[in-house]
Short mmCIF file of C-alpha atoms in Angstrom, two decimals:
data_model
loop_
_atom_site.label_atom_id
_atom_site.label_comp_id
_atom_site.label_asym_id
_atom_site.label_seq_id
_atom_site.Cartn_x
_atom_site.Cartn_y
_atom_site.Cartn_z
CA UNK A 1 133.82 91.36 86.51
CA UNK A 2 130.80 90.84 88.47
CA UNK A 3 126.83 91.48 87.61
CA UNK A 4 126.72 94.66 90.12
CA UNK A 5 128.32 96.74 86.67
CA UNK A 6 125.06 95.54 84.54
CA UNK A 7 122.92 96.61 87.86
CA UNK A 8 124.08 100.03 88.58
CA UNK A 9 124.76 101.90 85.53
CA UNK A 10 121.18 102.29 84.58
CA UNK A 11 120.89 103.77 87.58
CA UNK A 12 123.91 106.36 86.86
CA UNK A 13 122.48 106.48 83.42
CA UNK A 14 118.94 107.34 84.48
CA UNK A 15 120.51 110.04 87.11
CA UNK A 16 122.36 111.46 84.13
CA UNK A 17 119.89 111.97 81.50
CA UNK A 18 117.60 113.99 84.36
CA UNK A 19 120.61 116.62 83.31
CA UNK A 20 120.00 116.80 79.49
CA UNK A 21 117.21 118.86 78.10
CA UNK A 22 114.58 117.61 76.22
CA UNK A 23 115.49 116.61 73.26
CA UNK A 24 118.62 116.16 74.17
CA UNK A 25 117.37 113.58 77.01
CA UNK A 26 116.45 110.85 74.35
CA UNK A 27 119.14 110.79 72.18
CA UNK A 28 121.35 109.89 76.28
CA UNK A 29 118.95 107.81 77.33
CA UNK A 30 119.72 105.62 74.09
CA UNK A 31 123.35 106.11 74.11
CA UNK A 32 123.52 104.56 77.76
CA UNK A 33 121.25 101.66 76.73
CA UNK A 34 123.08 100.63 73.58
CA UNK A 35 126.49 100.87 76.48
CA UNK A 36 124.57 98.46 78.81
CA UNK A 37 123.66 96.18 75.77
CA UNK A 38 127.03 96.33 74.86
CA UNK A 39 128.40 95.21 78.37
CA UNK A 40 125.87 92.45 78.28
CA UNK A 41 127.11 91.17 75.23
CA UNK A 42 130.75 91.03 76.93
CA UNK A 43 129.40 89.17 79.63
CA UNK A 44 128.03 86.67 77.26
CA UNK A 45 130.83 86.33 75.26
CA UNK A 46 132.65 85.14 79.17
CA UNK A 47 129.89 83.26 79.85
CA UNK A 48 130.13 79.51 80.13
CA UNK A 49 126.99 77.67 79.16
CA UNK A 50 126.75 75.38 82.40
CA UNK A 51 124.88 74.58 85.09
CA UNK A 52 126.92 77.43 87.25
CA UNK A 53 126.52 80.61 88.33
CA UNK A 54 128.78 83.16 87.23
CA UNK A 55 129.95 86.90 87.86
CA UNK A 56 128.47 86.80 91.00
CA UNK A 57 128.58 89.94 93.48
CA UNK A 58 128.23 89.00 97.28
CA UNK A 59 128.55 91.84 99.07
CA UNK A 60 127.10 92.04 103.50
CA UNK A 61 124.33 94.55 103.31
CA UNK A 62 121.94 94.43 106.02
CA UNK A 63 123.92 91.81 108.47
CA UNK A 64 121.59 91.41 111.71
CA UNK A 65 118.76 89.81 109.55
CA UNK A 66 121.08 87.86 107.21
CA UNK A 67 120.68 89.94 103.84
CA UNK A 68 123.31 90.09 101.46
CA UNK A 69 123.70 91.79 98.12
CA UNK A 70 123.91 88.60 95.97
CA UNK A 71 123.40 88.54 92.45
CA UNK A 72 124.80 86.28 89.69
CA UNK A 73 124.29 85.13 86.26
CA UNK A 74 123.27 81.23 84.73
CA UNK A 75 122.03 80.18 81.48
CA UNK A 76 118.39 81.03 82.42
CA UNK A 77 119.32 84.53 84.45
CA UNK A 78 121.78 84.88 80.52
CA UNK A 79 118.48 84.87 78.70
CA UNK A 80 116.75 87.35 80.89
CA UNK A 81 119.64 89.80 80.55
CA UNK A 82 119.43 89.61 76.82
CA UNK A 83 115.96 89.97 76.92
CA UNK A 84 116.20 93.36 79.18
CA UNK A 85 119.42 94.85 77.38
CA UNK A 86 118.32 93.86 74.25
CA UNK A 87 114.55 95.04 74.25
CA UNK A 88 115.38 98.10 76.17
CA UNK A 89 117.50 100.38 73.28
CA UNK A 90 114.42 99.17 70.45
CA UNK A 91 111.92 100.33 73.04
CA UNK A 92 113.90 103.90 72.95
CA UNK A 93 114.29 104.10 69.38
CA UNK A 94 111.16 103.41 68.86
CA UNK A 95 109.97 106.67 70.80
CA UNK A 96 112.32 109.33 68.37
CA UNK A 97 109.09 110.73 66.88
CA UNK A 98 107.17 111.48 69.94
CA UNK A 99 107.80 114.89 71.95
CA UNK A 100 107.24 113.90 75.88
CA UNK A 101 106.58 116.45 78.18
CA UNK A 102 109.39 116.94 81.01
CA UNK A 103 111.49 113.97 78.67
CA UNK A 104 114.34 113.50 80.89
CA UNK A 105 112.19 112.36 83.79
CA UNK A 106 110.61 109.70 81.27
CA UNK A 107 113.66 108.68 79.89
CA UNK A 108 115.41 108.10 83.21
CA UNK A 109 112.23 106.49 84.69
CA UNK A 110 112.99 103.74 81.96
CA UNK A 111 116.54 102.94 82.31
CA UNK A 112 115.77 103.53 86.57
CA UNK A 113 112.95 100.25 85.24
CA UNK A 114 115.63 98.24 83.92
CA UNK A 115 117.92 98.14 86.70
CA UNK A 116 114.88 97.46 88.63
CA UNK A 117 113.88 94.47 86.07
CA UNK A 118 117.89 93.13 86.07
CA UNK A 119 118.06 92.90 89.83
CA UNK A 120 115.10 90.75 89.46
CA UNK A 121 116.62 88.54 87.13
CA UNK A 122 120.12 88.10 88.68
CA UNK A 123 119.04 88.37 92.69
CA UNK A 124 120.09 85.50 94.48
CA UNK A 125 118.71 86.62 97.73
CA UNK A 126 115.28 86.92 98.42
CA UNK A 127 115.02 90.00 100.18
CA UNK A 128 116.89 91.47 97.10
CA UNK A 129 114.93 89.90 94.53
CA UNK A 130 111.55 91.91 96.33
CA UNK A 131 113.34 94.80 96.44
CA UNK A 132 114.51 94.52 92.48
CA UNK A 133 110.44 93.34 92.13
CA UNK A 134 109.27 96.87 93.94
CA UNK A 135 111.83 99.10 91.98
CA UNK A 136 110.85 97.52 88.66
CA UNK A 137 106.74 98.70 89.73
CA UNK A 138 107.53 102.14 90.58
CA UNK A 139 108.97 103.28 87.48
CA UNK A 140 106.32 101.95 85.40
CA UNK A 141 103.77 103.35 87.59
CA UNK A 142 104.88 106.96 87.01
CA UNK A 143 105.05 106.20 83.35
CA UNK A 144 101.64 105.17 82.98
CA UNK A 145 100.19 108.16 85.05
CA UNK A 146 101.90 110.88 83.94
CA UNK A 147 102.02 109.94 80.19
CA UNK A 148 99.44 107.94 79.84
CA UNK A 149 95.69 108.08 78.10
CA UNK A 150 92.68 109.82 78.88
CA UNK A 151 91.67 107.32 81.99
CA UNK A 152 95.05 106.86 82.90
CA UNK A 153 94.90 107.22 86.25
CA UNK A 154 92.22 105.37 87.18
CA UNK A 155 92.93 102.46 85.24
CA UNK A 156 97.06 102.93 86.95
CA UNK A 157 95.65 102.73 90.23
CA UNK A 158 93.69 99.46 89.38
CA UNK A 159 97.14 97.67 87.97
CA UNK A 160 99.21 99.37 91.01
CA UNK A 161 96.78 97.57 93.63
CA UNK A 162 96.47 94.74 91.76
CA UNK A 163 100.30 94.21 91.57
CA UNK A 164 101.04 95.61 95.13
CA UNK A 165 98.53 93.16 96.53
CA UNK A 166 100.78 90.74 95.29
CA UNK A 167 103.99 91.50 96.06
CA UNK A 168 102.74 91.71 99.44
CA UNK A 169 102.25 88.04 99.30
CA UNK A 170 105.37 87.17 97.90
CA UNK A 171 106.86 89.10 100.65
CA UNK A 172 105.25 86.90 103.23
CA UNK A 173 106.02 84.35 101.19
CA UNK A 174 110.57 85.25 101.25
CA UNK A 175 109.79 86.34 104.93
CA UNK A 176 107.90 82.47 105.72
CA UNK A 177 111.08 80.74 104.15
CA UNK A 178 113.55 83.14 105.89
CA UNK A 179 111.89 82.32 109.42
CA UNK A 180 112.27 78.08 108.30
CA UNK A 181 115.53 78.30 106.79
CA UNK A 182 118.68 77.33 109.36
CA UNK A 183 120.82 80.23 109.48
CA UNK A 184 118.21 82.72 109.02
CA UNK A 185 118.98 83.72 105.54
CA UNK A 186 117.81 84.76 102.80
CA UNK A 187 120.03 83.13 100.42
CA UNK A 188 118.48 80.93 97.19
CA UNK A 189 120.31 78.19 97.50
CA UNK A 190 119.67 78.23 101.45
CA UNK A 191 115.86 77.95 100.54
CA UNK A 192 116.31 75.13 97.70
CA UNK A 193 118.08 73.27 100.57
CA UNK A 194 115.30 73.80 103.10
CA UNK A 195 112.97 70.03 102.85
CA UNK A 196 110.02 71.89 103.74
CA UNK A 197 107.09 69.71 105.03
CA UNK A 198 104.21 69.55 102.03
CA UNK A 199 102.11 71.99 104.06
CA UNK A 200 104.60 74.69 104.72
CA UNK A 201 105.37 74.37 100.85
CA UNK A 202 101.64 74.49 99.98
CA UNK A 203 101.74 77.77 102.11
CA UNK A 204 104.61 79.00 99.84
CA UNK A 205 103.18 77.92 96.85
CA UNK A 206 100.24 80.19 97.05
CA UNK A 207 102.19 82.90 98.58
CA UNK A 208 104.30 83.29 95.36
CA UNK A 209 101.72 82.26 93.17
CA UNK A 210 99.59 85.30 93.47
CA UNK A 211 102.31 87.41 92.81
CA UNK A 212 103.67 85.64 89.78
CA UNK A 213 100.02 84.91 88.77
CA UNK A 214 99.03 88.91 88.63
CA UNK A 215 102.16 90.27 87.13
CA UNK A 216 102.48 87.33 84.07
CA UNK A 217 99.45 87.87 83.93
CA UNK A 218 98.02 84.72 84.55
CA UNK A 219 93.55 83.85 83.86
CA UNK A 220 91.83 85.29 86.20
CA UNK A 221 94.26 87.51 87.69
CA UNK A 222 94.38 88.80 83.87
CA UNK A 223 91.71 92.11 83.89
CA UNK A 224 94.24 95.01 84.99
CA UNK A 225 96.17 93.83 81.81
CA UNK A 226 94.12 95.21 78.34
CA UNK A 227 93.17 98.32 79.78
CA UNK A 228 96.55 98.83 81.36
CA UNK A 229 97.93 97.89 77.95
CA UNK A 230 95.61 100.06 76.05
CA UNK A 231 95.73 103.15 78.75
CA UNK A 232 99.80 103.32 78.98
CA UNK A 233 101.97 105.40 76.77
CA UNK A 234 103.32 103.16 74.06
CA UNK A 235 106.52 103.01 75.03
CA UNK A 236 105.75 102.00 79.02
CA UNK A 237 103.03 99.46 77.24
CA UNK A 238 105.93 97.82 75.96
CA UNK A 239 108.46 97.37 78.80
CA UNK A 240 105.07 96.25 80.45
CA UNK A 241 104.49 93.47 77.93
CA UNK A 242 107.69 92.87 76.22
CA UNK A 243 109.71 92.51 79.81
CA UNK A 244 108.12 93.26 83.08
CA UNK A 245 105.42 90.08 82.79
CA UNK A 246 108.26 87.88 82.03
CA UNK A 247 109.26 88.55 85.70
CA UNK A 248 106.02 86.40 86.83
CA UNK A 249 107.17 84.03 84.60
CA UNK A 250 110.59 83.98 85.64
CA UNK A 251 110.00 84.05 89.25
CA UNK A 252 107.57 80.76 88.82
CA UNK A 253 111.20 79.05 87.23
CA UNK A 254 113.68 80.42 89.85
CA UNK A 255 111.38 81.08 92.97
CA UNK A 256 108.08 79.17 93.49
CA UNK A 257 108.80 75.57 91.92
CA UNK A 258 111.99 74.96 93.10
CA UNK A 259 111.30 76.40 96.69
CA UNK A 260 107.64 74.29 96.65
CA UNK A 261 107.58 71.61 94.34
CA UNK A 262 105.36 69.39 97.19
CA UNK A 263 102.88 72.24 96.27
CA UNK A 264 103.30 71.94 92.77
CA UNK A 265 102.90 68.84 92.68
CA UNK A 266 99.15 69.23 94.71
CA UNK A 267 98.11 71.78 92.30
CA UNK A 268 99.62 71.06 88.80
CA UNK A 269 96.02 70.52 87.77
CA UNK A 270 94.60 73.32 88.44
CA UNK A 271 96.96 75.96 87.22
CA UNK A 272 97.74 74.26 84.32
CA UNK A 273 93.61 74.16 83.71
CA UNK A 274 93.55 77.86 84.54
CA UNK A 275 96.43 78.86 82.07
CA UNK A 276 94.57 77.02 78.87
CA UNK A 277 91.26 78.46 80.18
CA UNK A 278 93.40 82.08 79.43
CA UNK A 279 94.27 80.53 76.09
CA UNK A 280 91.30 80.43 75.34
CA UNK A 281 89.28 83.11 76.72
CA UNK A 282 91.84 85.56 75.68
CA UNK A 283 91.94 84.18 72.08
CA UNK A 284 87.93 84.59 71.62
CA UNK A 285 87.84 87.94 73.32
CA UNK A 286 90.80 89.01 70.86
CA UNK A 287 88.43 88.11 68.13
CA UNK A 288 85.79 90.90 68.94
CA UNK A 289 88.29 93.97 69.62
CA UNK A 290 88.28 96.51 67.12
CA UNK A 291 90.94 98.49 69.14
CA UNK A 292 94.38 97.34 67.67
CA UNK A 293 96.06 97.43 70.53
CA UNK A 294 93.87 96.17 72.92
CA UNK A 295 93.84 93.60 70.55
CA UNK A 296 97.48 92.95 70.60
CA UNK A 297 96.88 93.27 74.67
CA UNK A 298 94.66 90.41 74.36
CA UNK A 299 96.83 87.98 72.02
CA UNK A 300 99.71 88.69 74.50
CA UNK A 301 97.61 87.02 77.35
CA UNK A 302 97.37 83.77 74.96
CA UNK A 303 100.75 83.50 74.34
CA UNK A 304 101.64 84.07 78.24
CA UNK A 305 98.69 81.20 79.47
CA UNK A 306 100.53 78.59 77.00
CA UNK A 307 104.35 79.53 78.33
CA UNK A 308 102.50 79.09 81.45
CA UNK A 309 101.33 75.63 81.09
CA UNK A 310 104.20 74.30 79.81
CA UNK A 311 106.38 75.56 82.52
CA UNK A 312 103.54 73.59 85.10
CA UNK A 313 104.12 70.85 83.33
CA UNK A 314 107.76 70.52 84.73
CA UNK A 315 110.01 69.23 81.79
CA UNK A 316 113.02 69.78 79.54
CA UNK A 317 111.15 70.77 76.53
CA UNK A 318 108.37 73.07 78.50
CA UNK A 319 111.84 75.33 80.66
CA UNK A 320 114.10 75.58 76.93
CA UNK A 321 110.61 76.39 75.37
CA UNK A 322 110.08 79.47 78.15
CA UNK A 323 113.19 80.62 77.98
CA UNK A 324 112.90 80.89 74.23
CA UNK A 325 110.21 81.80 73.57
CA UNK A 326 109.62 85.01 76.45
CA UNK A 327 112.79 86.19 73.87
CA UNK A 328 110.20 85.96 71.21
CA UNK A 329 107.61 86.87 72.53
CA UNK A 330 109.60 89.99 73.98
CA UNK A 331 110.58 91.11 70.18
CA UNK A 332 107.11 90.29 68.92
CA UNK A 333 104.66 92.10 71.32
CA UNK A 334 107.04 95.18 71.40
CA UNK A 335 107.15 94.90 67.41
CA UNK A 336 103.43 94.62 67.21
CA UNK A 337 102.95 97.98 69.26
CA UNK A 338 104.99 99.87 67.77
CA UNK A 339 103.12 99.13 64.91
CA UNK A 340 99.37 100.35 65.99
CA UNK A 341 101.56 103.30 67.64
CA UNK A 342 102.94 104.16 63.84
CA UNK A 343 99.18 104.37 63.07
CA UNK A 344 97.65 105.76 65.77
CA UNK A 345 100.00 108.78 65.66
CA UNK A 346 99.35 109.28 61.71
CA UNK A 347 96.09 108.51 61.84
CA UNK A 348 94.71 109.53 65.24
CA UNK A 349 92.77 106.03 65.44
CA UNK A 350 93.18 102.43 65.99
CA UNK A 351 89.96 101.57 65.22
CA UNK A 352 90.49 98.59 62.74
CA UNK A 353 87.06 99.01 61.12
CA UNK A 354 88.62 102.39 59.89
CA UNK A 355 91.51 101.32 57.93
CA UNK A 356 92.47 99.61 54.80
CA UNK A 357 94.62 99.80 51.88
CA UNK A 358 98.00 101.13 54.05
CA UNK A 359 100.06 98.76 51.76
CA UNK A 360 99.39 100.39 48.69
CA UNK A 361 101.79 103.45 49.87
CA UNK A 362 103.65 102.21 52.24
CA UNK A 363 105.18 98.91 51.43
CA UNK A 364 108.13 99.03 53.88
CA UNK A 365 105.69 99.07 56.66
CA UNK A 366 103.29 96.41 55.06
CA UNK A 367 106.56 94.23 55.04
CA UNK A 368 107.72 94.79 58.72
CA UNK A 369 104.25 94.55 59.44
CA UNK A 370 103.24 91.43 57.88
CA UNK A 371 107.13 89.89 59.43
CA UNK A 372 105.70 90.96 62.93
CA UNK A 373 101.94 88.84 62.58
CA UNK A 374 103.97 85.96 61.34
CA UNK A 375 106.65 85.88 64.13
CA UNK A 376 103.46 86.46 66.46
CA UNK A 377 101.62 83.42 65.20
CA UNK A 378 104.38 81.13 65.44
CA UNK A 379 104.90 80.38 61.14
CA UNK A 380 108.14 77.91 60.67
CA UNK A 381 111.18 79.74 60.23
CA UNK A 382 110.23 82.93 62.62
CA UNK A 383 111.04 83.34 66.18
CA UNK A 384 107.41 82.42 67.38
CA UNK A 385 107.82 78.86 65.93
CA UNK A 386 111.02 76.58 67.91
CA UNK A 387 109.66 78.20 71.72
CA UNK A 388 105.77 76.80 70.81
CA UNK A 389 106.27 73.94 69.18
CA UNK A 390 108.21 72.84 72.67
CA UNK A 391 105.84 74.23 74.81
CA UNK A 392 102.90 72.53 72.99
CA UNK A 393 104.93 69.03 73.35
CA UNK A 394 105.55 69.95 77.04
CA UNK A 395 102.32 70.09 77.16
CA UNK A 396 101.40 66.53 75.37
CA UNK A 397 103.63 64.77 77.57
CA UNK A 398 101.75 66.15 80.49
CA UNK A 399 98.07 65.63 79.35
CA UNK A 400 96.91 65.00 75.55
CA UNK A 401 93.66 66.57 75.86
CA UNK A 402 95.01 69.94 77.38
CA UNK A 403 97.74 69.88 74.85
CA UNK A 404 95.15 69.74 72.15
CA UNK A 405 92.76 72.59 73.85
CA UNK A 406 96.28 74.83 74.42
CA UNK A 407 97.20 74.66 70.56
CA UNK A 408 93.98 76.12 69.89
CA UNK A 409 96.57 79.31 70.70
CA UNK A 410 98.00 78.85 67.44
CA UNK A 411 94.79 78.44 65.00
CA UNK A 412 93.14 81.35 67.08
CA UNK A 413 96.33 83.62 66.86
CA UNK A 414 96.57 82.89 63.07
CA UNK A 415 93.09 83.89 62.55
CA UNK A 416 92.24 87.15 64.58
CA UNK A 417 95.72 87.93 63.52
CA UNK A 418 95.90 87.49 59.49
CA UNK A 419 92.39 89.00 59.80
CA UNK A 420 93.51 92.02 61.22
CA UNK A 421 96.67 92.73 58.62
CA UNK A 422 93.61 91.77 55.93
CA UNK A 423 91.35 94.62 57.38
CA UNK A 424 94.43 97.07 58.09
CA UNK A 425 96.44 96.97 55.06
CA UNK A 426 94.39 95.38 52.26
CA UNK A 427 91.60 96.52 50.08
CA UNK A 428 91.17 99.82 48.99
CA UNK A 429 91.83 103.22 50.84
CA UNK A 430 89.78 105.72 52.38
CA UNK A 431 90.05 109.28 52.83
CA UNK A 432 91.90 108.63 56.24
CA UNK A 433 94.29 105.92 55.11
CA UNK A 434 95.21 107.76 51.95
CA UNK A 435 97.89 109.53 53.14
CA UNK A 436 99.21 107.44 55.40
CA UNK A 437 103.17 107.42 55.12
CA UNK A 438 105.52 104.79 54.70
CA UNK A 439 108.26 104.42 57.50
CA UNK A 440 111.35 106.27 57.51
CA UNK A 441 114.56 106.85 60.14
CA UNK A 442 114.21 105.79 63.33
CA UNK A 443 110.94 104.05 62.13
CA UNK A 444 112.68 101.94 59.89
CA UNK A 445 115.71 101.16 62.02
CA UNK A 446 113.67 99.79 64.92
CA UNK A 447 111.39 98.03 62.27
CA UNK A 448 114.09 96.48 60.76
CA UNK A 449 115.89 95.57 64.03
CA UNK A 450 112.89 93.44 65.37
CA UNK A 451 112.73 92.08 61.88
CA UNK A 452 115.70 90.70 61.69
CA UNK A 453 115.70 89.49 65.09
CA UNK A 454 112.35 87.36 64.34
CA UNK A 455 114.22 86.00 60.88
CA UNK A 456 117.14 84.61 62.38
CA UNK A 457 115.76 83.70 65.50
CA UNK A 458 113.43 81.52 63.81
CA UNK A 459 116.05 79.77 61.25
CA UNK A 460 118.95 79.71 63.77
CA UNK A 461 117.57 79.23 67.68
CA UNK A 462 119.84 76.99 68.39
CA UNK A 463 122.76 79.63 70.26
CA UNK A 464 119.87 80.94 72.32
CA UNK A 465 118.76 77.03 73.56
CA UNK A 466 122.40 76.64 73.89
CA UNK A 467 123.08 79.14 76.61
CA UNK A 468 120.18 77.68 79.28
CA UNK A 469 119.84 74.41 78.38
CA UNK A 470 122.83 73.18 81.12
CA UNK A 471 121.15 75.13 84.10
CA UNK A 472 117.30 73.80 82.65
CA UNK A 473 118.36 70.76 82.50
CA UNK A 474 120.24 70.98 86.15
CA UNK A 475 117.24 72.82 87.24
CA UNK A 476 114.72 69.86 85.98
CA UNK A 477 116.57 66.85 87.65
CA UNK A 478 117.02 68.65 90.52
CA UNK A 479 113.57 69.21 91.53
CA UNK A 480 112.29 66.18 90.56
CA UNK A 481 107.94 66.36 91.14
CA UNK A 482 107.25 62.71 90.02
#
């Protein structure tokens, strides 16, 4: 049982449902996910939560310039699966009400985006790992033009040259290794062995960076984000937040600080400055939207800028704290969407000045609602919580004063956010919120899904720590940056 059965049948799947009509086209596209949901949870029933890689595929593709089709799972690639297979089926569901034009292509342009996203997270070689990086954009790029908002393609063409640029940096970057590496391969492990000289890592350090840097996205490679956010169909706004940034972050575990740590090392500082300057900036500007979900677009580059700087700062409790809490985040930001998208498509607005009193008649959705803002603001006991209180200590042990200027993410958060479920569902009704609807079907499945996700995430973490805390650990001790 290798990974290559997790890779390909999204791709079969999203070949499939171009046959189904259009209604039809949905209810295959989430049949197929829930399948490759289900196979991920047999591989992590196998799974052995070590510092190993498992179910590896390793199959001679292009031989002449030493690329191989290598792709395995470990306890951080585990949580990445989860993440994709997991987030992927809600993401569906949560679409049931809306009518697409030409459906079948959108449907299969998401499940072609998760294969795209899993080869990213299981590649082992680093010409595969770009090509997984590449097959992930395309999808998303279609989804966003074609289905997106009035300024749609403008603002797509922005975030496609923004993230291209990038890529074309990280592709220096794998080439640059590649050219050092003895053997001419392209092979992880092969680069982690390499002993590059500080300035050759510097040089890699910068060439990944970028690319990592625009896709998490990271302050000040940040301003494709809200507008691409705000722009996209909600649906492609949330494999865009809830999965596809957490490749940047990935990529800075797996790809840039093991392969530079020298350059890490030389500019710790900095990015770590730059990611609580995000905090920050993102927090105050979420403070003046009146836009839900640019709103939500904003609070989503806070909580990215803190995983950031306690990856930077290179310890046990800032990797387990990552790994956690993109899971969390994941559920959150995709749960918080879905939300403005309930309203938006009853209401025709998202204009927060505009509502008020939704709880009165729909008290389902002021529950799932109010579930969502806590998970989001990290409250004890929900999924938010466990991923940044380790961050934040990360953090500490790296700087007190940074530490102390990064939990401003939390007071922030808590405000803008509690202020906005005030505005939205308190007080009295209008004459547009009147007859706003409580959730029902799908609604209320999906709802109730990332609900209970966020509940016993937050009491129980522990099984999701569990499964990467071996290959963190490994990871940590291995590249040692003191």
């Amino acid at each position: 049982m290798t990974v290559s059965i997790l890779i390909f049948l999204p791709v079969i799947a999203a070949l499939a449902v171009l046959f189904f009509k259009n209604e039809t086209a949905k209810h295959a596209a989430l049949f197929f996910s829930v399948i490759e949901l289900a196979i991920a949870g047999v591989f992590l029933s196998k799974f052995v939560p070590d510092a190993s890689t498992q179910f590896i595929v390793n199959v001679q593709w292009i031989y002449n310039f030493g690329i191989y089709f290598n792709a395995g799972i470990d306890g951080i690639s585990m949580i990445m699966v989860l993440l994709t297979t997991l987030l992927v089926p809600i993401i569906i569901l949560t679409t049931y009400k809306h009518q697409y034009r030409n459906a079948p292509s959108f449907y299969a342009l998401i499940l072609f985006m998760q294969a795209g996203l899993l080869v990213v997270f299981t590649a082992l070689d680093g010409f595969l790992f770009y090509v997984g990086w590449e097959a992930a954009l395309i999808p998303i790029y279609f989804i966003c033009s074609l289905w997106g908002g009035e300024n749609r393609i403008r603002i797509t063409i922005k975030f496609f040259i923004y993230t291209f640029a990038g890529s074309l940096f990280m592709l220096l970057g794998i080439i640059y290794m590649y050219l050092l590496t003895p053997g001419k391969t392209y092979d992880l492990h092969a680069f982690y062995n390499n002993h590059l000289s500080p300035e050759n890592q510097n040089i890699v350090f910068w060439a990944f960076f970028l690319a990592f840097a625009i896709k998490m996205p990271l302050f000040p490679f940040h301003t494709w984000q809200p507008d691409t956010y705000t722009e996209s169909p909600t649906a492609g706004t949330m494999m865009l937040s809830g999965i596809m940034l957490k490749m940047g972050i990935y990529g800075v575990i797996r790809w840039l600080i093991p392969n530079a740590p020298a350059g890490l090392l030389h500019y710790q500082n900095l990015v770590i400055i730059l990611a609580v300057i995000g905090i920050v900036y993102a927090s105050i500007i979420a403070f003046t939207q009146a836009d839900g979900k640019r709103l939500v677009a904003y609070s989503s580059i806070a909580h990215v800028g803190l995983i950031a700087a306690g990856i930077f700062a290179w310890n046990m409790q800032g990797l387990q704290g990552a790994m956690i809490q993109m899971l969390s985040h994941g559920i959150n930001v995709v749960g918080m969407f879905f939300i403005w998208d309930i309203i938006s498509t009853r209401l025709n607005t998202r204009d927060i000045s505009q509502l008020g009193g939704i709880a009165k008649g729909a008290p389902h959705f002021a529950i799932a609602f109010l579930i969502i803002v806590l998970g989001t603001v990290a409250l004890p006991l929900t999924n938010g919580f466990i991923g940044e209180f380790l961050l934040l200590n990360s953090v500490y042990q790296y700087n007190i004063w940074i530490a102390a200027i990064a939990g401003l993410t939390i007071i922030f958060g808590a405000v803008y956010m509690l202020r906005m479920y005030k505005k939205v569902m308190q007080g009295e009704t209008n004459e547009l919120t009147a007859v706003f609807a409580d959730v029902h079907g799908s609604e209320k499945i999906a709802l109730g899904i990332i609900c209970a996700l966020i509940i016993g995430i937050g009491i129980y973490p522990q099984p999701i720590l569990h499964i990467s805390a071996a290959a963190v650990e490994n990871l940590v001790h291995t590249i040692n940056i003191r």
